[in-house]
Coordinates of C-alpha atoms and ligand atoms in Angstrom, one line a residue:
M1 CA 121.9 39.9 118.8
F2 CA 122.1 38.1 115.5
N3 CA 123.0 35.0 117.4
L4 CA 120.0 35.5 119.9
T5 CA 117.5 35.9 116.9
S6 CA 119.0 32.7 115.1
R7 CA 118.8 30.9 118.4
I8 CA 115.4 31.9 118.9
S9 CA 114.2 30.8 115.6
N10 CA 116.1 27.4 116.0
W11 CA 114.4 27.0 119.0
I12 CA 111.0 27.7 117.5
S13 CA 111.8 25.1 114.9
K14 CA 113.1 22.6 117.4
C15 CA 109.8 22.7 119.2
Q16 CA 108.1 21.5 116.1
P17 CA 107.9 17.7 115.5
I18 CA 110.0 16.0 112.8
R19 CA 108.0 14.9 109.9
Q20 CA 108.7 12.2 107.4
V21 CA 108.2 13.6 103.9
T22 CA 108.7 11.6 100.6
V23 CA 109.4 13.6 97.6
L24 CA 109.6 12.3 93.9
I25 CA 111.8 14.1 91.5
T26 CA 110.9 13.4 88.0
G27 CA 110.8 14.8 84.6
L28 CA 111.7 14.1 81.1
S29 CA 115.1 12.2 80.3
K30 CA 118.2 14.6 80.7
A31 CA 116.1 17.4 82.2
G32 CA 118.6 17.5 85.1
K33 CA 116.8 15.3 87.9
T34 CA 120.2 13.7 89.0
S35 CA 121.8 17.1 88.7
T36 CA 119.1 18.6 90.9
V37 CA 119.4 15.9 93.7
R38 CA 123.2 16.5 93.4
A39 CA 122.7 20.3 93.8
I40 CA 120.4 20.1 96.8
L41 CA 123.0 17.8 98.3
R42 CA 125.9 19.9 97.2
V43 CA 127.7 16.8 95.7
P44 CA 129.3 17.1 92.4
L45 CA 127.8 14.9 89.4
E46 CA 130.0 12.1 88.7
E47 CA 130.5 11.6 85.1
K48 CA 129.2 8.7 83.2
E49 CA 126.6 8.0 85.8
E50 CA 124.5 5.2 85.0
P51 CA 120.8 6.1 85.3
E52 CA 119.0 3.7 87.7
E53 CA 115.2 3.1 87.8
C54 CA 114.9 4.9 91.1
V55 CA 117.3 6.3 93.4
H56 CA 116.5 6.9 97.2
T57 CA 118.1 9.8 98.8
E58 CA 117.5 10.8 102.5
L59 CA 118.4 14.0 103.9
R60 CA 117.2 16.3 106.8
V61 CA 115.9 19.8 105.9
D62 CA 114.9 21.9 109.0
N63 CA 112.4 19.6 110.6
F64 CA 111.6 17.3 107.9
L65 CA 113.3 13.9 107.1
V66 CA 113.0 14.0 103.4
T67 CA 113.3 10.9 101.3
V68 CA 113.8 11.8 97.7
L69 CA 112.8 9.4 95.1
E70 CA 114.5 10.1 91.7
G71 CA 112.6 8.5 89.0
G72 CA 114.0 7.6 85.6
G73 CA 112.8 9.8 82.6
A74 CA 109.3 9.4 82.3
S75 CA 109.3 8.3 78.8
A76 CA 111.7 5.5 79.8
A77 CA 109.6 4.0 82.5
P78 CA 106.1 5.6 82.9
E79 CA 104.6 2.7 85.0
A80 CA 107.5 3.2 87.4
W81 CA 106.9 6.8 87.5
R82 CA 103.2 6.2 88.4
H83 CA 104.2 3.6 91.2
H84 CA 106.5 6.1 92.9
C85 CA 103.9 8.9 92.5
C86 CA 101.6 7.3 95.0
E87 CA 104.5 6.9 97.5
A88 CA 105.3 10.7 97.2
H89 CA 103.7 13.5 99.4
G90 CA 104.9 16.0 96.7
I91 CA 106.3 16.2 93.4
I92 CA 109.3 18.0 92.1
F93 CA 109.0 18.1 88.2
V94 CA 112.2 19.1 86.5
V95 CA 112.1 20.9 83.3
D96 CA 114.7 21.5 80.8
S97 CA 113.8 25.2 80.3
S98 CA 116.2 25.5 77.2
D99 CA 114.1 22.7 75.3
R100 CA 111.1 24.3 74.0
T101 CA 110.1 21.2 71.9
R102 CA 110.0 18.7 75.0
A103 CA 108.1 21.1 77.3
E104 CA 104.9 20.0 75.3
E105 CA 105.7 16.5 76.2
A106 CA 106.2 17.4 79.7
K107 CA 102.9 19.0 80.1
N108 CA 101.1 15.5 79.8
L109 CA 102.8 14.1 82.8
L110 CA 101.8 16.7 85.6
A111 CA 98.9 15.8 87.9
G112 CA 97.7 15.9 91.6
K113 CA 99.6 16.5 94.9
P114 CA 101.8 19.7 95.6
I115 CA 104.0 20.1 92.6
L116 CA 107.1 22.0 92.4
V117 CA 108.2 22.6 88.8
L118 CA 112.0 23.2 88.7
A119 CA 112.6 25.2 85.5
N120 CA 116.3 23.9 85.4
K121 CA 119.1 25.0 83.3
Q122 CA 118.2 28.7 83.7
D123 CA 122.0 29.4 83.1
K124 CA 121.5 28.8 79.2
R125 CA 120.8 31.6 77.0
N126 CA 117.8 30.3 75.5
A127 CA 116.2 29.3 78.9
M128 CA 112.3 29.7 79.0
L129 CA 110.9 32.0 81.9
G130 CA 108.7 30.7 84.4
N131 CA 105.8 32.4 82.9
E132 CA 106.5 30.8 79.7
L133 CA 106.5 27.4 81.3
I134 CA 103.3 28.0 83.1
E135 CA 101.9 28.7 79.8
I136 CA 103.4 25.7 78.0
L137 CA 102.7 23.2 80.6
S138 CA 99.2 24.5 80.8
L139 CA 99.7 24.6 84.5
E140 CA 96.7 26.6 85.3
K141 CA 94.3 24.2 83.8
L142 CA 96.0 21.2 85.5
I143 CA 95.9 22.8 88.8
S144 CA 92.4 23.7 88.4
Q145 CA 91.5 20.1 87.6
S146 CA 93.7 18.4 90.3
Q147 CA 93.1 20.9 93.0
S148 CA 96.8 21.1 93.9
L149 CA 99.4 23.6 94.9
C150 CA 101.9 24.5 92.3
H151 CA 105.2 26.6 92.3
V152 CA 107.4 27.2 89.6
E153 CA 111.1 27.7 90.6
P154 CA 113.5 28.8 87.9
C155 CA 117.1 27.3 88.8
S156 CA 120.3 25.9 87.6
A157 CA 121.2 22.8 89.1
L158 CA 124.7 23.0 87.6
L159 CA 125.4 26.4 89.3
D160 CA 123.8 25.2 92.6
M161 CA 126.1 22.1 92.4
R162 CA 129.1 24.4 91.8
R163 CA 128.0 26.6 94.7
C164 CA 127.8 29.4 92.3
S165 CA 124.2 30.3 92.9
D166 CA 121.8 31.0 95.9
R167 CA 120.6 27.4 96.0
K168 CA 117.3 27.7 94.3
T169 CA 117.0 24.0 94.1
M170 CA 116.9 23.9 97.9
L171 CA 114.6 26.9 98.0
G172 CA 112.3 25.0 95.9
L173 CA 112.4 22.0 98.0
R174 CA 111.7 24.2 101.1
W175 CA 108.6 25.4 99.4
L176 CA 107.3 21.9 98.6
L177 CA 107.9 20.7 102.3
R178 CA 106.0 23.8 103.5
A179 CA 103.1 22.9 100.9
V180 CA 103.0 19.4 102.2
L181 CA 103.0 20.6 105.9
L182 CA 99.9 22.8 105.1
D183 CA 97.9 19.5 104.8
Y184 CA 100.4 17.0 106.2
H185 CA 97.9 14.4 107.6
K186 CA 95.8 14.7 104.5
F187 CA 98.8 13.9 102.1
C188 CA 99.8 11.0 104.6
A189 CA 96.4 9.5 104.4
R190 CA 96.5 10.0 100.7
V191 CA 99.8 8.4 100.2
A192 CA 98.7 5.3 102.2
Q193 CA 95.4 5.1 100.4
D194 CA 97.1 5.5 97.0
C195 CA 99.7 2.9 97.9
R196 CA 97.0 0.4 98.7
Q197 CA 94.9 1.2 95.8
T198 CA 97.7 1.1 93.2
V199 CA 98.1 -2.6 93.9
N200 CA 94.4 -3.2 93.8
S201 CA 93.8 -1.0 90.7
E202 CA 96.8 -2.5 88.7
E203 CA 95.1 -6.0 88.9
G204 CA 91.7 -4.3 88.3
E205 CA 93.0 -2.6 85.4
R206 CA 94.2 -5.8 83.8
K207 CA 90.8 -7.3 84.1
K208 CA 89.2 -4.1 82.8
H209 CA 91.3 -4.0 79.7
K210 CA 90.4 -7.5 79.1
K211 CA 86.8 -6.7 79.4
A212 CA 87.1 -3.5 77.3
E213 CA 88.8 -5.5 74.6
R214 CA 86.0 -8.1 74.7
G215 CA 83.6 -5.2 74.5
L216 CA 85.3 -3.9 71.3
S217 CA 85.6 -7.4 69.7
K218 CA 81.7 -7.5 70.2
C219 CA 81.5 -4.3 68.6
K220 CA 83.7 -5.4 65.5
E221 CA 81.2 -8.2 64.9
A222 CA 78.3 -5.8 65.2
K223 CA 80.1 -3.7 62.7
K224 CA 79.1 -6.1 59.8
V225 CA 75.5 -5.1 60.4
N226 CA 75.4 -1.9 62.1
T227 CA 76.3 1.7 61.2
C228 CA 79.3 3.5 62.0
K229 CA 77.2 5.4 64.8
T230 CA 76.5 2.2 66.7
R231 CA 80.1 1.2 66.6
R232 CA 81.0 4.6 68.2
Y233 CA 78.2 4.0 70.7
C234 CA 79.5 0.6 71.8
K235 CA 83.1 1.8 72.1
Q236 CA 82.1 4.7 74.3
K237 CA 79.8 2.5 76.4
A238 CA 82.7 0.0 76.9
Q239 CA 85.0 2.9 77.8
A240 CA 82.2 4.4 80.0
K241 CA 81.9 1.3 81.9
E242 CA 85.7 1.1 82.3
K243 CA 85.7 4.4 83.5
R244 CA 82.7 3.8 86.0
T245 CA 84.4 0.8 87.4
T246 CA 87.7 2.6 87.9
E247 CA 86.0 5.4 89.6
K248 CA 84.3 3.0 92.1
N249 CA 87.5 1.4 92.8
T250 CA 89.8 4.4 93.3
G251 CA 86.9 6.9 94.8
D252 CA 86.6 10.4 93.2
K253 CA 89.0 12.3 95.5
L254 CA 91.4 9.7 96.2
R255 CA 92.3 8.2 92.7
P256 CA 95.8 7.5 91.8
T257 CA 97.2 10.7 90.2
G258 CA 99.0 8.9 87.3
N259 CA 95.7 8.1 85.6
I260 CA 93.9 11.3 85.6
L261 CA 95.3 12.7 82.5
D262 CA 94.7 9.5 80.4
K263 CA 91.2 9.2 81.7
E264 CA 90.5 12.9 80.9
N265 CA 91.8 12.5 77.6
T266 CA 89.7 9.6 76.8
I267 CA 86.5 11.3 78.1
N268 CA 87.4 14.2 76.0
M269 CA 87.9 12.0 73.0
I270 CA 84.4 10.4 73.4
K271 CA 83.0 13.9 73.8
R272 CA 84.7 15.1 70.7
K273 CA 83.5 12.0 68.7
K274 CA 79.9 12.5 69.8
Q275 CA 80.1 16.1 68.6
R276 CA 81.6 14.9 65.5
V277 CA 78.6 12.7 64.8
K278 CA 76.1 15.3 65.6
M279 CA 78.1 17.8 63.3
R280 CA 77.9 15.3 60.5
K281 CA 74.3 15.1 60.9
N282 CA 73.7 18.7 60.7
V283 CA 75.9 19.1 57.6
K284 CA 74.1 16.3 55.8
R285 CA 70.7 18.2 56.4
R286 CA 72.3 21.2 55.0
P287 CA 72.8 20.7 51.2
G288 CA 75.4 23.1 49.5
C289 CA 77.2 23.7 52.6
K290 CA 80.5 22.2 51.8
E291 CA 82.7 24.6 53.7
E292 CA 81.8 23.4 57.1
E293 CA 82.3 19.9 56.1
E294 CA 85.7 20.7 54.9
A295 CA 86.4 22.7 58.1
E296 CA 85.5 19.5 60.1
E297 CA 87.8 17.4 58.1
R298 CA 90.5 19.9 58.6
G299 CA 89.8 19.8 62.4
M300 CA 90.1 16.1 62.4
E301 CA 93.6 16.2 60.9
T302 CA 95.0 18.8 63.1
G303 CA 96.2 18.5 67.0
P304 CA 93.8 18.1 69.8
E305 CA 93.5 21.9 70.6
Q306 CA 93.0 22.7 67.0
K307 CA 90.5 19.9 66.8
E308 CA 88.5 21.6 69.8
E309 CA 88.8 24.9 67.8
G310 CA 87.4 23.1 64.6
H311 CA 84.5 21.9 66.7
S312 CA 83.6 25.2 68.0
Y313 CA 83.7 26.7 64.5
A314 CA 81.6 24.0 63.2
L315 CA 78.9 24.1 66.2
L316 CA 79.4 27.6 67.1
P317 CA 80.2 29.6 64.3
G318 CA 82.4 32.5 65.3
D319 CA 81.4 36.1 64.5
S320 CA 84.1 36.6 62.0
M321 CA 83.1 33.5 59.9
R322 CA 79.3 34.6 60.2
S323 CA 80.2 37.9 58.7
K324 CA 82.1 36.4 55.9
R325 CA 79.5 34.3 54.5
K326 CA 75.8 34.5 55.4
P327 CA 73.8 31.1 55.1
K328 CA 71.8 31.1 51.9
R329 CA 68.8 29.4 53.2
V330 CA 67.9 29.4 56.9
N331 CA 65.8 26.2 57.4
E332 CA 64.5 24.6 60.6
T333 CA 67.5 22.3 61.1
F334 CA 69.9 25.2 60.9
L335 CA 67.8 27.0 63.5
E336 CA 67.9 23.8 65.6
S337 CA 71.6 23.8 65.2
T338 CA 72.3 27.3 66.2
E339 CA 70.0 26.8 69.2
N340 CA 72.1 23.9 70.1
S341 CA 75.1 26.0 69.6
K342 CA 73.6 28.7 71.7
R343 CA 72.9 26.1 74.5
K344 CA 76.6 24.9 74.1
K345 CA 77.9 28.3 74.1
G346 CA 76.0 29.0 77.5
K347 CA 77.3 25.8 78.9
K348 CA 80.8 26.6 77.8
E349 CA 80.5 30.3 79.4
K350 CA 79.3 28.6 82.5
E351 CA 82.2 26.3 82.4
K352 CA 84.5 29.1 82.0
K353 CA 83.1 30.9 85.0
N354 CA 83.6 27.8 87.0
M355 CA 87.1 27.5 85.6
T356 CA 88.0 31.2 86.6
T357 CA 86.7 30.6 90.2
V358 CA 88.7 27.3 90.5
I359 CA 91.7 29.2 89.0
K360 CA 91.3 31.9 91.7
K361 CA 91.3 29.1 94.3
N362 CA 94.4 27.2 92.9
K363 CA 97.3 29.5 92.5
I364 CA 100.6 29.0 91.0
N365 CA 103.7 30.5 92.5
S366 CA 106.5 31.5 90.3
A367 CA 109.7 33.4 91.2
E368 CA 109.6 35.1 87.9
S369 CA 105.8 35.5 87.8
R370 CA 106.5 38.4 90.3
V371 CA 108.0 40.1 87.3
Y372 CA 105.9 38.8 84.6
I373 CA 102.4 37.9 85.7
R374 CA 100.2 41.2 85.7
P375 CA 99.5 42.6 89.1
G376 CA 96.7 41.5 90.6
S377 CA 96.4 38.6 88.5
S378 CA 94.9 35.5 89.7
C379 CA 97.6 33.0 89.1
Y380 CA 100.2 34.6 91.4
S381 CA 100.1 33.9 95.2
G382 CA 103.3 35.0 97.1
P383 CA 104.9 32.7 99.5
Q384 CA 103.5 34.7 102.4
K385 CA 101.1 31.8 103.2
M386 CA 103.9 29.7 104.6
A387 CA 106.3 32.3 106.1
S388 CA 109.3 30.9 107.6
P389 CA 110.5 32.0 111.2
R390 CA 113.3 34.0 109.5
T391 CA 110.7 35.9 107.3
I392 CA 108.6 36.6 110.5
T393 CA 111.6 37.9 112.3
I394 CA 112.5 40.3 109.3
V395 CA 109.0 41.5 109.0
A396 CA 108.8 42.0 112.7
L397 CA 112.2 43.8 112.9
S398 CA 111.5 46.0 110.0
F399 CA 108.0 47.0 111.3
A400 CA 109.4 47.9 114.9
L401 CA 112.5 49.6 113.7
G402 CA 110.8 51.7 111.0
L403 CA 108.1 52.9 113.8
F404 CA 110.9 53.9 116.1
F405 CA 112.8 55.8 113.5
V406 CA 109.5 57.4 112.4
F407 CA 109.0 58.6 116.0
M408 CA 112.7 59.7 116.4
G409 CA 112.7 61.7 113.3
T410 CA 109.4 63.4 114.0
I411 CA 110.8 64.2 117.5
K412 CA 113.9 65.9 115.9
L413 CA 111.7 67.8 113.3
T414 CA 108.8 69.2 115.2
P415 CA 107.9 69.8 119.0
R416 CA 104.3 68.5 118.2
L417 CA 104.9 65.1 119.6
S418 CA 106.9 66.1 122.6
K419 CA 108.2 69.7 123.6
D420 CA 110.6 68.4 126.1
A421 CA 112.1 65.9 123.7
Y422 CA 112.4 68.3 121.0
S423 CA 114.2 71.0 123.2
E424 CA 116.3 68.0 124.6
M425 CA 117.4 67.3 120.8
K426 CA 118.1 71.0 120.0
R427 CA 120.4 71.2 123.1
A428 CA 122.2 67.9 122.2
Y429 CA 122.7 68.9 118.5
K430 CA 124.1 72.2 119.5
S431 CA 126.8 70.6 121.7
Y432 CA 127.5 68.2 118.6
A433 CA 128.1 71.2 116.4
K434 CA 130.2 72.9 119.1
A435 CA 132.4 69.7 119.5
L436 CA 132.7 69.7 115.6
P437 CA 134.1 73.0 114.4
G438 CA 134.6 71.5 110.9
L439 CA 130.8 71.3 110.4
K440 CA 130.4 75.1 110.9
K441 CA 133.2 75.6 108.3
M442 CA 131.1 73.7 106.0
G443 CA 128.1 75.7 106.7
I444 CA 126.3 73.0 108.7
T445 CA 124.8 74.5 111.6
S446 CA 123.2 72.5 114.5
V447 CA 119.7 72.9 113.2
L448 CA 120.6 71.9 109.9
L449 CA 122.4 68.7 111.2
R450 CA 119.3 68.0 113.3
K451 CA 117.0 68.4 110.6
I452 CA 119.0 66.3 108.0
I453 CA 119.3 63.6 110.7
G454 CA 115.7 63.8 111.6
T455 CA 114.3 63.6 107.8
L456 CA 116.6 60.6 107.3
E457 CA 115.2 58.9 110.3
L458 CA 111.7 59.7 109.2
G459 CA 112.0 58.9 105.6
C460 CA 114.1 55.7 106.2
G461 CA 111.6 54.7 109.0
V462 CA 108.6 55.2 106.6
V463 CA 110.3 53.0 104.0
L464 CA 111.3 50.3 106.4
T465 CA 107.6 50.2 107.7
L466 CA 105.7 50.4 104.6
V467 CA 107.8 49.7 101.3
P468 CA 108.5 46.2 100.4
G469 CA 111.5 44.8 98.8
R470 CA 115.0 46.2 98.2
P471 CA 114.4 49.9 99.3
K472 CA 113.9 48.4 102.7
D473 CA 117.5 47.2 102.8
M474 CA 118.7 50.7 101.5
A475 CA 116.8 52.4 104.3
N476 CA 118.3 49.9 106.8
F477 CA 121.7 50.6 105.6
L478 CA 121.3 54.3 105.7
L479 CA 119.8 54.3 109.2
L480 CA 122.9 52.1 110.4
L481 CA 125.2 55.1 109.1
V482 CA 123.1 57.5 111.0
M483 CA 123.2 55.5 113.9
L484 CA 127.0 55.2 113.7
A485 CA 127.2 59.0 113.4
V486 CA 125.0 59.6 116.4
L487 CA 127.2 57.3 118.4
F488 CA 130.2 59.1 117.2
F489 CA 128.7 62.4 118.4
H490 CA 127.9 61.0 121.7
Q491 CA 131.4 59.7 122.0
L492 CA 132.8 63.1 120.9
V493 CA 130.9 65.2 123.5
G494 CA 131.6 62.6 126.3
D495 CA 128.1 61.5 127.1
P496 CA 127.6 58.5 129.5
L497 CA 126.5 55.2 128.2
K498 CA 122.9 55.6 129.4
R499 CA 122.4 58.6 126.9
Y500 CA 123.5 56.6 123.9
A501 CA 122.4 53.2 125.0
H502 CA 119.3 53.4 122.7
A503 CA 121.4 54.3 119.6
L504 CA 123.7 51.3 120.3
V505 CA 120.6 48.8 120.7
F506 CA 119.0 50.1 117.6
G507 CA 122.3 50.1 115.7
I508 CA 122.7 46.5 116.7
L509 CA 119.2 45.7 115.6
L510 CA 119.6 47.2 112.4
T511 CA 122.7 45.3 111.7
C512 CA 120.9 42.1 112.6
R513 CA 118.1 42.8 110.2
L514 CA 120.4 43.7 107.4
L515 CA 122.4 40.5 107.9
I516 CA 119.1 38.3 108.0
A517 CA 117.7 39.9 105.1
R518 CA 121.0 39.6 103.2
Q519 CA 121.1 35.9 103.9
N520 CA 117.5 35.3 103.1
E521 CA 117.7 37.1 99.8
E522 CA 116.1 35.1 97.0
R523 CA 117.2 37.1 94.1
P524 CA 118.5 35.2 91.2
E525 CA 122.2 35.2 90.5
R526 CA 121.8 36.9 87.3
D527 CA 124.2 39.6 85.7
E528 CA 122.8 42.8 83.9
S529 CA 122.6 41.1 80.6
R530 CA 120.2 38.5 81.9
Q531 CA 118.1 41.1 83.2
Q532 CA 118.0 43.0 80.0
H533 CA 117.2 39.8 78.3
V534 CA 114.2 39.2 80.8
N535 CA 113.1 42.7 80.3
A536 CA 113.0 42.3 76.5
Q537 CA 111.1 39.0 76.9
E538 CA 108.7 40.8 79.3
K539 CA 107.5 43.0 76.4
N540 CA 106.8 40.0 74.1
K541 CA 105.2 38.1 76.8
V542 CA 101.7 36.4 76.3
K543 CA 99.3 36.9 79.0
V544 CA 98.9 33.9 81.2
S545 CA 95.6 34.1 83.1
Ligands
GTP601 N1 123.7 24.1 81.6 C1 123.1 23.3 82.3 N2 123.2 22.0 82.2 C2 122.5 21.1 83.0 C3 122.1 21.6 84.2 N3 121.5 20.7 84.9 C4 121.8 19.5 84.1 N4 122.5 19.7 83.3 C5 123.2 18.8 82.2 O1 122.1 18.2 81.7 C6 122.6 16.9 81.5 C7 121.6 15.9 82.0 O2 121.6 15.9 83.5 P1 121.2 14.8 84.4 O3 121.1 15.4 85.8 O4 121.9 13.6 84.2 O5 119.6 14.6 84.0 P2 118.6 13.5 84.4 O6 117.2 14.1 84.2 O7 119.0 12.8 85.5 O8 118.8 12.5 83.1 P3 118.3 11.0 83.1 O9 118.5 10.3 84.4 O10 119.1 10.2 82.0 O11 116.7 11.0 82.7 C8 123.8 16.6 82.0 O12 124.8 16.9 80.9 C9 124.0 17.9 83.0 O13 125.4 18.3 82.9 C10 121.9 23.1 84.4 O14 121.3 23.6 85.4 N5 122.4 23.9 83.3
MG602 MG1 119.4 10.9 86.1

């Protein structure tokens, strides 16, 4: 039966065409990229392996002919990374989960196309959890901006390579391939377009840079005459011009992904600078308000996020700040600035609303987010969207078997469904009890035996039909034992095959289901201490959405 099921699923998959998919494995240096490729291939890592710029590996996974491009560390060759990115249908981003300091660095390198984030080195004690990485890499923000699918797979390439774990790396790769398959033709068109455009844009960019530099040099000349404000304006104008021409060249939707973050950073910088100019104006108009000036200065010294906060504090005073110190004199300019701030606040709220709707559309999968992201949270969508034939088989078997045993259990317990079947059961169980005198000695009558088996069948049937996860397997196992007992009873009283054929068939089906479920099980290979560690971290977790 098991062979039949696997043959059917093989046959279904053979009917599908073979697709060529290129996947780029990238990440920071020493994150475990080579180890991941080796883990997928199940080839041990050779010592002292010289890192090459890009390694091509071809493999066949189900109906995919996968070309794995292994890029060097992103910090080593960002240009090469960008180049390979355009060839790829999907990206595997390997992160060293045990290295918190470099996770920030990794954040800046993710953009566009389906992204599989392999949270590698989970075997290390200080490894970050999937949820933590989603937060640190700002994946939600990135995904809402780049409109791409994302999945975080905690893994250990080392353990996979040593065949000590359940091939999380391969599991992740399978997710990526399914994600590519969701929009295969779109990604193929995108790859072709990106490759064409990278060649053009590289040349175009060189020219643009020269232009921008020329524009800046003009500004420098103007500096002698003009004020600081005009210098900024010139720079912004040159940068905006550069941006416009790039957009024209690349198109809005199909721009090379490597550029996105850089451009957005530039735009944000320009915005921030504009805001600073406005802020200074307001501050100048309010004599005696040195605190804001100081706050602004502080904002300029801190990191980009803090800078943003600094801005909102200066332009949109927070409630706490307002309560701490009231403005001594409410003059016209201040009202103007508060009006500005209100408008900006409204705008920000609008943006926030947009952001949340986008987040709902673009969801992140994470194996650990099943545990850590709040139930009903917007950032988790299970893998059910891309169910494999194996998953479909399990679900179908669970449902069919569950309903059958609910029916059989009910028949044994009550005559409401079928009086004939109920009386037949009564008669059969009386004969079983007679054939087993030991049962009577134990105080188990035929009625009790029938009710025990009926209740077990009903309960396990309900679990098999309705309850997800591990209890299903337990119910499956119990039902298998019940079926063995029933077969034993039939043999004991010498029933002909036709009387116990159903028990035989359903026993085989239960065995098949259990085998497939065990094979497909995606539980990480963690010991109890790891689970405790996970639980402890769950308590301290920061909400993600
Ligand atoms: N503990 C642990 N160590 C790992 C794991 N995966 C890789 N490593 C180690 O991390 C180091 C770097 O692994 P590589 O696979 O060479 O990393 P890489 O990203 O290819 O490095 P570069 O090509 O130099 O950028 C090696 O010493 C590996 O043994 C893992 O899952 N667990
Ligand atoms: Mg390497």
